[in-house]
Amino acid sequence: RGRGRGHPRVWLGALLAPTGWCAYVLWVGWREGDLLGGYFGVQDGWGSRFDLGLASLRFTRHMLVDGERFVFPMALVIAAAAVLLFALLVADRAPLALIVYSGVLLLIVLGGSGFFESKARFLLPAFPLLIPLARALARTAKARPWHATVVVAALAGLSLGYGAYLVAVARMPL
């Protein structure tokens, strides 16, 4: 909670955290027969690469100009909401570790090419983005419990409806 330098174990944890991803990359490379390039070969096979968001911008332009199915506009709204939530997280002066974690995850998700409709799914681990909303909801629940109940019910209903649509109606891989 303090704004000081932090305990050395915190910094050790931050340094060790990426080892899981590195181990996974090496494991996929070992399975593919190319230790350092196998993971990236699999990603290339899926058409997934990091292009600083160029493919996402092109797809968004296509979606807005030509019109698209329901899943694509929802993915765009969710991605835009994630950017806004990140700005709120920074403005809320969250701990640096949460800001870096969320920012890197957001950069990877929005900067990568590949299936645009999957961006919302890739944002699932970005739960720290919800901290400012949770704090605001807690304040609202104390002042106006009925309003907080309506907000939670509406968000849960939207999530349930969209999830049911994706599972039962959408005909695309997510």
mmCIF file of N, CA and C in Angstrom, residues 3 6 13 18 20 23 40 48 51 59 70 73 83 87-88 92 94 130-131 155 161 166 169:
data_model
loop_
_atom_site.group_PDB
_atom_site.id
_atom_site.type_symbol
_atom_site.label_atom_id
_atom_site.label_comp_id
_atom_site.label_asym_id
_atom_site.label_seq_id
_atom_site.Cartn_x
_atom_site.Cartn_y
_atom_site.Cartn_z
ATOM 1 N N ARG A 3 3.823 3.873 -0.943
ATOM 2 C CA ARG A 3 4.329 4.333 -2.239
ATOM 3 C C ARG A 3 5.855 4.289 -2.282
ATOM 4 N N GLY A 6 9.276 -0.622 -2.160
ATOM 5 C CA GLY A 6 8.714 -1.962 -2.164
ATOM 6 C C GLY A 6 9.709 -2.975 -1.628
ATOM 7 N N GLY A 13 9.301 -11.264 -7.452
ATOM 8 C CA GLY A 13 8.088 -11.821 -8.049
ATOM 9 C C GLY A 13 7.805 -11.236 -9.424
ATOM 10 N N PRO A 18 7.338 -13.492 -15.711
ATOM 11 C CA PRO A 18 7.388 -13.846 -17.134
ATOM 12 C C PRO A 18 7.986 -15.227 -17.415
ATOM 13 N N GLY A 20 6.912 -18.059 -16.600
ATOM 14 C CA GLY A 20 5.841 -18.977 -16.999
ATOM 15 C C GLY A 20 5.583 -18.906 -18.495
ATOM 16 N N ALA A 23 8.571 -20.361 -20.352
ATOM 17 C CA ALA A 23 8.556 -21.823 -20.293
ATOM 18 C C ALA A 23 7.526 -22.390 -21.263
ATOM 19 N N PHE A 40 6.264 -19.467 -32.303
ATOM 20 C CA PHE A 40 5.963 -18.401 -33.252
ATOM 21 C C PHE A 40 5.490 -18.971 -34.591
ATOM 22 N N SER A 48 -1.547 -14.941 -36.450
ATOM 23 C CA SER A 48 -1.448 -14.083 -35.279
ATOM 24 C C SER A 48 -0.021 -13.570 -35.147
ATOM 25 N N ASP A 51 1.538 -6.455 -34.756
ATOM 26 C CA ASP A 51 1.721 -5.433 -35.786
ATOM 27 C C ASP A 51 1.344 -4.035 -35.292
ATOM 28 N N PHE A 59 -9.419 -3.688 -39.687
ATOM 29 C CA PHE A 59 -10.666 -4.420 -39.496
ATOM 30 C C PHE A 59 -11.754 -3.514 -38.944
ATOM 31 N N PHE A 70 -22.916 -8.986 -35.325
ATOM 32 C CA PHE A 70 -23.005 -8.483 -33.957
ATOM 33 C C PHE A 70 -21.728 -8.689 -33.159
ATOM 34 N N PRO A 73 -18.848 -5.720 -33.715
ATOM 35 C CA PRO A 73 -19.049 -4.455 -32.990
ATOM 36 C C PRO A 73 -18.930 -4.621 -31.480
ATOM 37 N N VAL A 83 -9.650 0.134 -22.993
ATOM 38 C CA VAL A 83 -8.742 1.293 -23.051
ATOM 39 C C VAL A 83 -9.199 2.361 -22.055
ATOM 40 N N ALA A 87 -7.262 3.792 -18.616
ATOM 41 C CA ALA A 87 -7.058 5.202 -18.264
ATOM 42 C C ALA A 87 -7.585 5.488 -16.856
ATOM 43 N N LEU A 88 -8.722 4.897 -16.508
ATOM 44 C CA LEU A 88 -9.264 5.076 -15.156
ATOM 45 C C LEU A 88 -8.368 4.429 -14.111
ATOM 46 N N ASP A 92 -6.661 6.435 -11.182
ATOM 47 C CA ASP A 92 -6.974 6.023 -9.813
ATOM 48 C C ASP A 92 -5.712 5.773 -8.996
ATOM 49 N N ALA A 94 -3.453 3.354 -9.200
ATOM 50 C CA ALA A 94 -3.319 1.960 -8.773
ATOM 51 C C ALA A 94 -1.839 1.628 -8.609
ATOM 52 N N LEU A 130 -10.906 -3.628 -13.829
ATOM 53 C CA LEU A 130 -12.212 -3.458 -13.198
ATOM 54 C C LEU A 130 -12.133 -2.827 -11.804
ATOM 55 N N ILE A 131 -10.931 -2.628 -11.296
ATOM 56 C CA ILE A 131 -10.783 -2.094 -9.935
ATOM 57 C C ILE A 131 -11.440 -0.720 -9.771
ATOM 58 N N LEU A 155 -25.430 -5.259 -15.731
ATOM 59 C CA LEU A 155 -24.165 -5.765 -16.267
ATOM 60 C C LEU A 155 -24.155 -7.290 -16.328
ATOM 61 N N GLY A 161 -26.424 -12.424 -21.579
ATOM 62 C CA GLY A 161 -26.994 -12.395 -22.928
ATOM 63 C C GLY A 161 -25.932 -12.526 -24.013
ATOM 64 N N LEU A 166 -22.958 -15.886 -27.927
ATOM 65 C CA LEU A 166 -21.704 -16.448 -28.464
ATOM 66 C C LEU A 166 -21.740 -17.973 -28.484
ATOM 67 N N VAL A 169 -25.506 -18.929 -30.790
ATOM 68 C CA VAL A 169 -25.867 -18.356 -32.099
ATOM 69 C C VAL A 169 -24.650 -18.089 -32.992
#
